[in-house]
PDB file of C-alpha atoms in Angstrom:
ATOM      1  CA  MET A 174     -14.721 -54.925  -0.340  1.00 52.00           C
ATOM      2  CA  SER A 175     -13.765 -51.504   0.824  1.00 55.00           C
ATOM      3  CA  GLU A 176     -16.266 -48.696   1.537  1.00 58.00           C
ATOM      4  CA  PRO A 177     -16.328 -45.694  -0.649  1.00 56.00           C
ATOM      5  CA  SER A 178     -14.475 -42.829   0.768  1.00 53.00           C
ATOM      6  CA  GLU A 179     -16.241 -39.863   1.933  1.00 52.00           C
ATOM      7  CA  PRO A 180     -16.142 -36.967  -0.493  1.00 49.00           C
ATOM      8  CA  SER A 181     -13.646 -34.181   0.904  1.00 51.00           C
ATOM      9  CA  LYS A 182     -15.096 -30.900   1.884  1.00 49.00           C
ATOM     10  CA  PRO A 183     -14.172 -27.850  -0.048  1.00 57.00           C
ATOM     11  CA  SER A 184     -11.044 -26.099   1.381  1.00 65.00           C
ATOM     12  CA  ILE A 185     -11.455 -22.734   2.810  1.00 64.00           C
ATOM     13  CA  LEU A 186      -8.834 -21.715   0.162  1.00 65.00           C
ATOM     14  CA  ASP A 187     -11.015 -22.631  -2.623  1.00 71.00           C
ATOM     15  CA  ARG A 188     -14.350 -21.130  -1.554  1.00 84.00           C
ATOM     16  CA  VAL A 189     -15.247 -17.894  -3.248  1.00 91.00           C
ATOM     17  CA  VAL A 190     -16.820 -14.643  -2.011  1.00 94.00           C
ATOM     18  CA  GLU A 191     -18.680 -12.648  -4.566  1.00 95.00           C
ATOM     19  CA  TYR A 192     -19.699  -9.075  -4.114  1.00 95.00           C
ATOM     20  CA  VAL A 193     -20.266  -5.830  -6.012  1.00 95.00           C
ATOM     21  CA  PRO A 194     -17.694  -3.099  -5.171  1.00 94.00           C
ATOM     22  CA  PHE A 195     -18.526   0.482  -4.441  1.00 91.00           C
ATOM     23  CA  GLN A 196     -19.976   2.430  -7.424  1.00 88.00           C
ATOM     24  CA  GLN A 197     -19.506  -0.532  -9.798  1.00 91.00           C
ATOM     25  CA  ARG A 198     -22.136  -2.758 -11.521  1.00 92.00           C
ATOM     26  CA  GLU A 199     -20.212  -5.973 -11.978  1.00 94.00           C
ATOM     27  CA  ALA A 200     -19.420  -8.268  -9.182  1.00 96.00           C
ATOM     28  CA  ILE A 201     -15.802  -9.467  -8.427  1.00 95.00           C
ATOM     29  CA  LYS A 202     -14.800 -12.786  -6.677  1.00 95.00           C
ATOM     30  CA  LEU A 203     -12.324 -13.224  -3.895  1.00 95.00           C
ATOM     31  CA  SER A 204     -11.039 -16.411  -2.203  1.00 93.00           C
ATOM     32  CA  VAL A 205      -8.524 -16.979   0.526  1.00 93.00           C
ATOM     33  CA  GLY A 206      -6.108 -18.564  -1.931  1.00 91.00           C
ATOM     34  CA  MET A 207      -6.614 -15.568  -4.389  1.00 92.00           C
ATOM     35  CA  VAL A 208      -5.554 -13.202  -1.627  1.00 93.00           C
ATOM     36  CA  GLN A 209      -2.593 -15.049  -0.500  1.00 92.00           C
ATOM     37  CA  GLN A 210      -1.114 -15.682  -3.980  1.00 90.00           C
ATOM     38  CA  MET A 211      -2.291 -12.742  -5.935  1.00 90.00           C
ATOM     39  CA  LEU A 212      -3.056  -9.770  -3.638  1.00 91.00           C
ATOM     40  CA  CYS A 213      -0.772 -10.204  -0.593  1.00 91.00           C
ATOM     41  CA  LYS A 214       2.601  -8.391  -0.754  1.00 87.00           C
ATOM     42  CA  PRO A 215       5.083 -10.958   1.080  1.00 89.00           C
ATOM     43  CA  THR A 216       7.578 -10.070   3.534  1.00 89.00           C
ATOM     44  CA  LYS A 217      11.350  -9.806   2.296  1.00 88.00           C
ATOM     45  CA  SER A 218      11.744 -13.222   3.758  1.00 89.00           C
ATOM     46  CA  GLY A 219       8.999 -14.398   1.599  1.00 90.00           C
ATOM     47  CA  GLN A 220       6.281 -15.127   4.074  1.00 90.00           C
ATOM     48  CA  ARG A 221       2.637 -14.511   3.091  1.00 92.00           C
ATOM     49  CA  CYS A 222      -0.413 -13.994   5.158  1.00 91.00           C
ATOM     50  CA  THR A 223      -2.276 -16.704   6.937  1.00 90.00           C
ATOM     51  CA  GLU A 224      -5.645 -18.001   6.030  1.00 90.00           C
ATOM     52  CA  ASP A 225      -7.060 -16.068   8.968  1.00 89.00           C
ATOM     53  CA  GLN A 226      -5.471 -12.901   7.763  1.00 90.00           C
ATOM     54  CA  ALA A 227      -6.583 -13.354   4.319  1.00 93.00           C
ATOM     55  CA  LEU A 228     -10.143 -14.110   5.489  1.00 91.00           C
ATOM     56  CA  LYS A 229     -10.070 -10.828   7.457  1.00 90.00           C
ATOM     57  CA  PHE A 230      -8.957  -8.867   4.347  1.00 92.00           C
ATOM     58  CA  ILE A 231     -11.942 -10.333   2.519  1.00 94.00           C
ATOM     59  CA  MET A 232     -14.381  -9.371   5.196  1.00 91.00           C
ATOM     60  CA  LEU A 233     -13.011  -5.765   5.074  1.00 88.00           C
ATOM     61  CA  CYS A 234     -13.277  -5.706   1.345  1.00 93.00           C
ATOM     62  CA  LYS A 235     -16.853  -6.989   1.035  1.00 93.00           C
ATOM     63  CA  SER A 236     -18.196  -4.987   4.043  1.00 89.00           C
ATOM     64  CA  ARG A 237     -16.799  -1.705   2.677  1.00 87.00           C
ATOM     65  CA  GLY A 238     -17.224  -2.491  -1.058  1.00 92.00           C
ATOM     66  CA  LEU A 239     -13.493  -2.288  -1.655  1.00 93.00           C
ATOM     67  CA  ASN A 240     -12.018  -3.489  -4.910  1.00 95.00           C
ATOM     68  CA  PRO A 241      -8.420  -4.841  -4.356  1.00 94.00           C
ATOM     69  CA  PHE A 242      -7.930  -5.443  -8.106  1.00 93.00           C
ATOM     70  CA  GLU A 243      -8.376  -1.753  -8.610  1.00 91.00           C
ATOM     71  CA  GLY A 244      -5.959  -0.717  -5.794  1.00 90.00           C
ATOM     72  CA  ASP A 245      -8.694   0.124  -3.298  1.00 93.00           C
ATOM     73  CA  ALA A 246      -7.090  -2.077  -0.822  1.00 92.00           C
ATOM     74  CA  PHE A 247      -4.167  -4.361  -0.164  1.00 87.00           C
ATOM     75  CA  ILE A 248      -2.328  -6.619   2.444  1.00 89.00           C
ATOM     76  CA  VAL A 249       1.379  -5.825   2.886  1.00 86.00           C
ATOM     77  CA  GLY A 250       3.711  -7.853   5.260  1.00 85.00           C
ATOM     78  CA  PHE A 251       6.904  -7.050   6.839  1.00 82.00           C
ATOM     79  CA  ASP A 252       9.339  -8.846   9.061  1.00 83.00           C
ATOM     80  CA  ALA A 253       9.170  -7.924  12.513  1.00 83.00           C
ATOM     81  CA  LYS A 254      11.146  -9.209  15.668  1.00 84.00           C
ATOM     82  CA  ASP A 255       8.387 -11.744  16.638  1.00 84.00           C
ATOM     83  CA  GLY A 256       7.733 -12.870  13.300  1.00 83.00           C
ATOM     84  CA  PRO A 257       5.944 -11.673   9.888  1.00 85.00           C
ATOM     85  CA  GLU A 258       3.186  -9.154  10.392  1.00 83.00           C
ATOM     86  CA  PHE A 259       0.638  -7.991   7.894  1.00 85.00           C
ATOM     87  CA  ASN A 260      -1.237  -4.608   7.690  1.00 82.00           C
ATOM     88  CA  LEU A 261      -4.651  -4.394   6.118  1.00 82.00           C
ATOM     89  CA  ILE A 262      -4.573  -1.156   4.061  1.00 87.00           C
ATOM     90  CA  THR A 263      -7.151   1.096   2.513  1.00 89.00           C
ATOM     91  CA  ALA A 264      -5.741   3.044  -0.409  1.00 91.00           C
ATOM     92  CA  HIS A 265      -6.367   6.918  -0.144  1.00 93.00           C
ATOM     93  CA  GLN A 266      -8.356   6.796  -3.511  1.00 90.00           C
ATOM     94  CA  ALA A 267     -10.974   4.794  -1.635  1.00 92.00           C
ATOM     95  CA  PHE A 268     -11.493   7.679   0.958  1.00 95.00           C
ATOM     96  CA  MET A 269     -11.818  10.092  -1.857  1.00 94.00           C
ATOM     97  CA  LYS A 270     -14.267   7.911  -3.864  1.00 91.00           C
ATOM     98  CA  ARG A 271     -16.536   7.948  -0.840  1.00 92.00           C
ATOM     99  CA  ALA A 272     -16.392  11.452  -0.055  1.00 94.00           C
ATOM    100  CA  GLU A 273     -17.091  12.438  -3.615  1.00 93.00           C
ATOM    101  CA  ALA A 274     -20.059  10.303  -3.959  1.00 93.00           C
ATOM    102  CA  HIS A 275     -21.665  11.327  -0.811  1.00 95.00           C
ATOM    103  CA  PRO A 276     -24.458  13.906  -1.285  1.00 96.00           C
ATOM    104  CA  ALA A 277     -23.371  16.148   1.451  1.00 97.00           C
ATOM    105  CA  PHE A 278     -19.726  16.558   0.534  1.00 97.00           C
ATOM    106  CA  ASP A 279     -18.876  20.151  -0.369  1.00 97.00           C
ATOM    107  CA  GLY A 280     -15.268  19.985  -0.889  1.00 96.00           C
ATOM    108  CA  MET A 281     -11.963  19.990   0.830  1.00 98.00           C
ATOM    109  CA  ASP A 282      -8.766  22.038   1.413  1.00 98.00           C
ATOM    110  CA  SER A 283      -5.562  20.716   2.693  1.00 98.00           C
ATOM    111  CA  GLY A 284      -1.777  21.196   3.207  1.00 98.00           C
ATOM    112  CA  VAL A 285       1.319  21.255   5.067  1.00 98.00           C
ATOM    113  CA  ILE A 286       2.376  23.032   8.321  1.00 98.00           C
ATOM    114  CA  VAL A 287       5.787  24.380   8.231  1.00 98.00           C
ATOM    115  CA  LYS A 288       8.337  26.463  10.203  1.00 97.00           C
ATOM    116  CA  ALA A 289       9.928  28.972   7.937  1.00 95.00           C
ATOM    117  CA  ALA A 290      13.655  29.828   8.567  1.00 91.00           C
ATOM    118  CA  SER A 291      12.311  33.138  10.333  1.00 92.00           C
ATOM    119  CA  GLY A 292      10.657  30.973  12.877  1.00 94.00           C
ATOM    120  CA  GLU A 293       7.182  31.755  11.737  1.00 96.00           C
ATOM    121  CA  VAL A 294       4.707  28.668  11.653  1.00 97.00           C
ATOM    122  CA  ALA A 295       2.571  28.728   8.594  1.00 97.00           C
ATOM    123  CA  ASP A 296      -0.047  26.547   6.927  1.00 97.00           C
ATOM    124  CA  LEU A 297       0.571  26.147   3.245  1.00 97.00           C
ATOM    125  CA  VAL A 298      -1.936  24.827   0.515  1.00 97.00           C
ATOM    126  CA  GLY A 299      -0.838  21.636  -1.042  1.00 96.00           C
ATOM    127  CA  ASP A 300       2.461  19.652  -0.283  1.00 96.00           C
ATOM    128  CA  PHE A 301       4.896  22.300  -1.610  1.00 95.00           C
ATOM    129  CA  PHE A 302       7.394  23.991   0.675  1.00 95.00           C
ATOM    130  CA  LEU A 303      10.728  25.668   0.357  1.00 94.00           C
ATOM    131  CA  PRO A 304      14.073  23.874   1.307  1.00 92.00           C
ATOM    132  CA  GLY A 305      14.577  26.126   4.032  1.00 93.00           C
ATOM    133  CA  ASP A 306      11.244  25.467   5.689  1.00 96.00           C
ATOM    134  CA  THR A 307      10.899  22.727   8.188  1.00 97.00           C
ATOM    135  CA  LEU A 308       8.068  20.342   7.888  1.00 97.00           C
ATOM    136  CA  LEU A 309       6.009  19.826  11.043  1.00 98.00           C
ATOM    137  CA  GLY A 310       2.778  18.304   9.912  1.00 98.00           C
ATOM    138  CA  GLY A 311      -0.364  18.443   7.771  1.00 98.00           C
ATOM    139  CA  TRP A 312      -3.830  20.052   7.893  1.00 98.00           C
ATOM    140  CA  ALA A 313      -7.233  19.435   6.153  1.00 98.00           C
ATOM    141  CA  THR A 314     -10.589  21.055   6.227  1.00 98.00           C
ATOM    142  CA  VAL A 315     -13.625  19.006   4.958  1.00 98.00           C
ATOM    143  CA  TYR A 316     -16.827  20.833   4.219  1.00 98.00           C
ATOM    144  CA  ARG A 317     -20.107  18.926   4.522  1.00 97.00           C
ATOM    145  CA  GLN A 318     -23.505  20.536   3.590  1.00 96.00           C
ATOM    146  CA  GLY A 319     -25.866  20.934   6.465  1.00 95.00           C
ATOM    147  CA  TRP A 320     -23.255  21.080   8.975  1.00 95.00           C
ATOM    148  CA  GLY A 321     -22.863  24.667  10.842  1.00 93.00           C
ATOM    149  CA  HIS A 322     -18.983  24.270  10.666  1.00 95.00           C
ATOM    150  CA  PRO A 323     -16.377  22.393   8.746  1.00 97.00           C
ATOM    151  CA  THR A 324     -14.333  19.424  10.068  1.00 97.00           C
ATOM    152  CA  LYS A 325     -10.642  20.430  10.644  1.00 97.00           C
ATOM    153  CA  ALA A 326      -7.758  18.062  11.300  1.00 97.00           C
ATOM    154  CA  ARG A 327      -4.243  18.979  12.119  1.00 97.00           C
ATOM    155  CA  VAL A 328      -1.700  16.187  12.432  1.00 97.00           C
ATOM    156  CA  ARG A 329       1.975  16.063  13.578  1.00 96.00           C
ATOM    157  CA  LEU A 330       4.640  14.635  11.295  1.00 96.00           C
ATOM    158  CA  GLU A 331       6.362  12.667  14.033  1.00 94.00           C
ATOM    159  CA  SER A 332       3.272  10.923  14.832  1.00 92.00           C
ATOM    160  CA  PHE A 333       3.130   9.104  11.492  1.00 93.00           C
ATOM    161  CA  ASN A 334       6.642   9.438   9.738  1.00 92.00           C
ATOM    162  CA  LYS A 335       8.412   6.008  10.243  1.00 82.00           C
ATOM    163  CA  GLY A 336      11.079   6.833   7.683  1.00 81.00           C
ATOM    164  CA  ARG A 337       9.975   4.069   5.488  1.00 79.00           C
ATOM    165  CA  SER A 338       8.671   3.725   1.845  1.00 78.00           C
ATOM    166  CA  ARG A 339       7.323   6.911   0.625  1.00 86.00           C
ATOM    167  CA  TRP A 340       8.048   8.695   3.735  1.00 92.00           C
ATOM    168  CA  GLU A 341      11.669   8.763   2.829  1.00 91.00           C
ATOM    169  CA  THR A 342      10.913  10.533  -0.634  1.00 92.00           C
ATOM    170  CA  ASP A 343       7.581  12.504  -0.073  1.00 94.00           C
ATOM    171  CA  PRO A 344       7.080  13.359   3.557  1.00 95.00           C
ATOM    172  CA  GLY A 345       4.949  16.323   2.592  1.00 96.00           C
ATOM    173  CA  GLY A 346       2.490  14.406   0.529  1.00 96.00           C
ATOM    174  CA  MET A 347       2.244  11.773   2.969  1.00 95.00           C
ATOM    175  CA  ILE A 348       1.406  13.867   5.933  1.00 97.00           C
ATOM    176  CA  VAL A 349      -1.227  15.728   3.798  1.00 97.00           C
ATOM    177  CA  LYS A 350      -2.907  12.328   3.121  1.00 96.00           C
ATOM    178  CA  CYS A 351      -2.962  11.634   6.915  1.00 96.00           C
ATOM    179  CA  ALA A 352      -4.551  14.796   7.727  1.00 97.00           C
ATOM    180  CA  GLU A 353      -7.178  14.181   4.839  1.00 97.00           C
ATOM    181  CA  ALA A 354      -7.943  10.796   5.859  1.00 96.00           C
ATOM    182  CA  ASP A 355      -8.519  11.931   9.467  1.00 96.00           C
ATOM    183  CA  ALA A 356     -10.654  14.887   8.526  1.00 97.00           C
ATOM    184  CA  LEU A 357     -12.640  12.730   6.063  1.00 97.00           C
ATOM    185  CA  ARG A 358     -13.270   9.760   8.460  1.00 95.00           C
ATOM    186  CA  ARG A 359     -14.651  12.110  11.140  1.00 95.00           C
ATOM    187  CA  THR A 360     -16.957  13.895   8.631  1.00 97.00           C
ATOM    188  CA  PHE A 361     -18.343  10.603   7.169  1.00 96.00           C
ATOM    189  CA  PRO A 362     -18.008   8.082   9.930  1.00 93.00           C
ATOM    190  CA  ASN A 363     -20.490   5.722   8.401  1.00 90.00           C
ATOM    191  CA  GLN A 364     -18.795   5.528   5.012  1.00 89.00           C
ATOM    192  CA  LEU A 365     -15.244   5.591   6.424  1.00 91.00           C
ATOM    193  CA  GLY A 366     -15.008   4.526  10.017  1.00 86.00           C
ATOM    194  CA  GLY A 367     -12.480   1.823  10.753  1.00 82.00           C
ATOM    195  CA  LEU A 368     -10.575   2.483   7.490  1.00 86.00           C
ATOM    196  CA  TYR A 369      -7.080   3.667   7.585  1.00 87.00           C
ATOM    197  CA  SER A 370      -4.819   4.790   4.740  1.00 88.00           C
ATOM    198  CA  GLU A 371      -1.489   3.637   3.728  1.00 83.00           C
ATOM    199  CA  ALA A 372       0.014   6.921   4.899  1.00 89.00           C
ATOM    200  CA  GLU A 373      -1.225   6.455   8.272  1.00 88.00           C
ATOM    201  CA  LEU A 374       0.001   2.827   8.576  1.00 79.00           C
ATOM    202  CA  GLY A 375       3.625   3.725   7.611  1.00 69.00           C
ATOM    203  CA  GLY A 376       3.389   4.362   3.944  1.00 53.00           C
ATOM    204  CA  PHE A 377       3.460   0.707   2.941  1.00 51.00           C
ATOM    205  CA  VAL A 378       2.444   0.231  -0.667  1.00 47.00           C
ATOM    206  CA  PRO A 379       2.927  -2.659  -3.070  1.00 42.00           C
ATOM    207  CA  ALA A 380       6.069  -2.938  -4.848  1.00 38.00           C
ATOM    208  CA  GLN A 381       4.685  -2.411  -8.234  1.00 37.00           C
ATOM    209  CA  THR A 382       3.333   1.041  -7.257  1.00 37.00           C
ATOM    210  CA  ARG A 383       5.929   2.014  -4.647  1.00 35.00           C
ATOM    211  CA  ASP A 384       8.045   4.060  -7.056  1.00 35.00           C
ATOM    212  CA  GLU A 385       5.169   5.394  -9.082  1.00 37.00           C
ATOM    213  CA  PRO A 386       4.223   9.194  -8.569  1.00 36.00           C
ATOM    214  CA  ALA A 387       1.021   9.105  -6.499  1.00 37.00           C
ATOM    215  CA  ALA A 388      -2.027  10.757  -8.206  1.00 37.00           C
ATOM    216  CA  ALA A 389      -2.853  14.011  -6.492  1.00 35.00           C
ATOM    217  CA  PRO A 390      -6.048  13.692  -4.595  1.00 36.00           C
ATOM    218  CA  VAL A 391      -8.682  16.150  -4.859  1.00 34.00           C
ATOM    219  CA  GLY A 392      -7.807  19.288  -2.719  1.00 36.00           C
ATOM    220  CA  ARG A 393      -4.160  18.459  -2.370  1.00 36.00           C
ATOM    221  CA  LEU A 394      -2.794  21.287  -4.680  1.00 33.00           C
ATOM    222  CA  GLU A 395      -5.332  23.765  -4.890  1.00 34.00           C
ATOM    223  CA  VAL A 396      -7.950  25.484  -2.635  1.00 34.00           C
ATOM    224  CA  ARG A 397     -11.321  24.427  -4.000  1.00 36.00           C
ATOM    225  CA  LYS A 398     -14.942  23.554  -3.255  1.00 37.00           C
ATOM    226  CA  VAL A 399     -16.311  20.868  -5.475  1.00 35.00           C
ATOM    227  CA  HIS A 400     -19.172  22.119  -7.677  1.00 34.00           C
ATOM    228  CA  THR A 401     -20.456  20.866 -10.853  1.00 32.00           C
ATOM    229  CA  ALA A 402     -19.983  23.537 -13.500  1.00 33.00           C
ATOM    230  CA  PRO A 403     -23.366  24.411 -15.418  1.00 34.00           C
ATOM    231  CA  SER A 404     -23.724  23.871 -18.992  1.00 33.00           C
ATOM    232  CA  TRP A 405     -25.174  26.415 -21.286  1.00 36.00           C
ATOM    233  CA  VAL A 406     -28.272  26.112 -23.651  1.00 37.00           C
ATOM    234  CA  ALA A 407     -30.223  28.458 -25.981  1.00 39.00           C
ATOM    235  CA  GLU A 408     -33.339  29.625 -24.491  1.00 39.00           C
ATOM    236  CA  PRO A 409     -36.322  29.107 -26.908  1.00 41.00           C
ATOM    237  CA  GLY A 410     -37.655  32.334 -28.495  1.00 44.00           C
ATOM    238  CA  ASN A 411     -34.832  34.798 -28.070  1.00 44.00           C
ATOM    239  CA  GLY A 412     -31.650  32.715 -28.640  1.00 45.00           C
ATOM    240  CA  ASP A 413     -30.087  33.861 -25.305  1.00 45.00           C
ATOM    241  CA  LYS A 414     -28.103  31.209 -23.545  1.00 41.00           C
ATOM    242  CA  VAL A 415     -29.132  30.254 -19.855  1.00 41.00           C
ATOM    243  CA  PRO A 416     -27.345  27.868 -17.574  1.00 40.00           C
ATOM    244  CA  VAL A 417     -28.767  24.407 -16.731  1.00 37.00           C
ATOM    245  CA  PRO A 418     -27.436  21.866 -14.391  1.00 37.00           C
ATOM    246  CA  ALA A 419     -24.792  19.452 -15.913  1.00 36.00           C
ATOM    247  CA  GLN A 420     -26.167  16.082 -16.159  1.00 36.00           C
ATOM    248  CA  GLU A 421     -23.938  13.131 -14.907  1.00 35.00           C
ATOM    249  CA  PRO A 422     -24.251   9.625 -16.055  1.00 34.00           C
ATOM    250  CA  ALA A 423     -26.794   7.620 -13.959  1.00 36.00           C
ATOM    251  CA  ARG A 424     -24.218   5.289 -12.497  1.00 34.00           C
ATOM    252  CA  ASP A 425     -22.270   8.399 -10.989  1.00 36.00           C
ATOM    253  CA  GLN A 426     -25.339  10.045  -9.446  1.00 37.00           C
ATOM    254  CA  PRO A 427     -24.923  10.314  -5.490  1.00 38.00           C
ATOM    255  CA  ALA A 428     -27.256   8.137  -3.445  1.00 38.00           C
ATOM    256  CA  ALA A 429     -30.160   9.846  -1.957  1.00 39.00           C
ATOM    257  CA  ALA A 430     -29.705  10.819   1.682  1.00 38.00           C
ATOM    258  CA  GLY A 431     -29.987   7.688   3.991  1.00 38.00           C
ATOM    259  CA  THR A 432     -29.333   5.219   1.037  1.00 37.00           C
ATOM    260  CA  ARG A 433     -26.982   2.506   2.044  1.00 37.00           C
ATOM    261  CA  TYR A 434     -24.085   2.267  -0.326  1.00 35.00           C
ATOM    262  CA  PRO A 435     -23.242  -1.060  -2.016  1.00 36.00           C
ATOM    263  CA  GLY A 436     -20.913  -2.936   0.166  1.00 37.00           C
ATOM    264  CA  GLN A 437     -21.651  -1.104   3.473  1.00 38.00           C
ATOM    265  CA  GLU A 438     -23.453  -4.051   4.929  1.00 40.00           C
ATOM    266  CA  PRO A 439     -21.497  -5.500   7.745  1.00 39.00           C
ATOM    267  CA  ALA A 440     -19.958  -8.794   7.100  1.00 42.00           C
ATOM    268  CA  SER A 441     -19.362 -11.844   9.138  1.00 45.00           C
ATOM    269  CA  ALA A 442     -17.657 -15.208   8.555  1.00 46.00           C
ATOM    270  CA  ASP A 443     -21.052 -16.795   8.295  1.00 49.00           C
ATOM    271  CA  ALA A 444     -22.164 -14.160   5.726  1.00 46.00           C
ATOM    272  CA  LEU A 445     -19.082 -14.910   3.665  1.00 47.00           C
ATOM    273  CA  GLY A 446     -19.979 -18.550   3.543  1.00 48.00           C
ATOM    274  CA  PHE A 447     -17.064 -19.883   5.584  1.00 47.00           C
TER     275      PHE A 447
END
């Protein structure tokens, strides 16, 4: 009489990690198999990420509260000389979400650095420049309340432009994103440290979004500081209108100083249940 076979252990591909993304209320679920089949952009030769690469992607998303289903992060492959390689990429919108939610964020200015036909080097606001101008780089200035001076970043075009993907059609917009990401990361290291945007990693984006126009991030096309406009109410007694602070929904209120944002807790393989 044969002995009953030992139950097979759950495959690492099937184990599910559940967490609540940044500024959201409902949890999402990720597994290695889900990342490989649904969230990984394969190489041109059809190669997909390995289990280890998929696990690293899950750890990044969980520790930073990123929601890949909303485009906060993605894993993109490309064929290299030594075999397929994969980049773990944070979308630029994830940088903006965290900056906007931080109670000390006080706005950002950004633009391109160009050399005019006259030879003059100028900083322009936004990513617009004339056909006769030579694009040299990008700049960004981030304002943080409580700091005596803003954080300024200036990056060179040649340091990031690989001539691939959106860099071919929108080098101005991409270099501005690089400058913004650099300035935001140095201003908010606890929230953005270790995260790098698609522009900084060569402009790799999923195929379904590669040809879509990128949404203009805050501060790209206009000089501004972020302030909530006041609402107006009639003062009892005389009917005069006085300004009162606009009320935001509770879920959008920034966390108090020192509060740990959802998803900031460092993750490990043990913490993920693997």
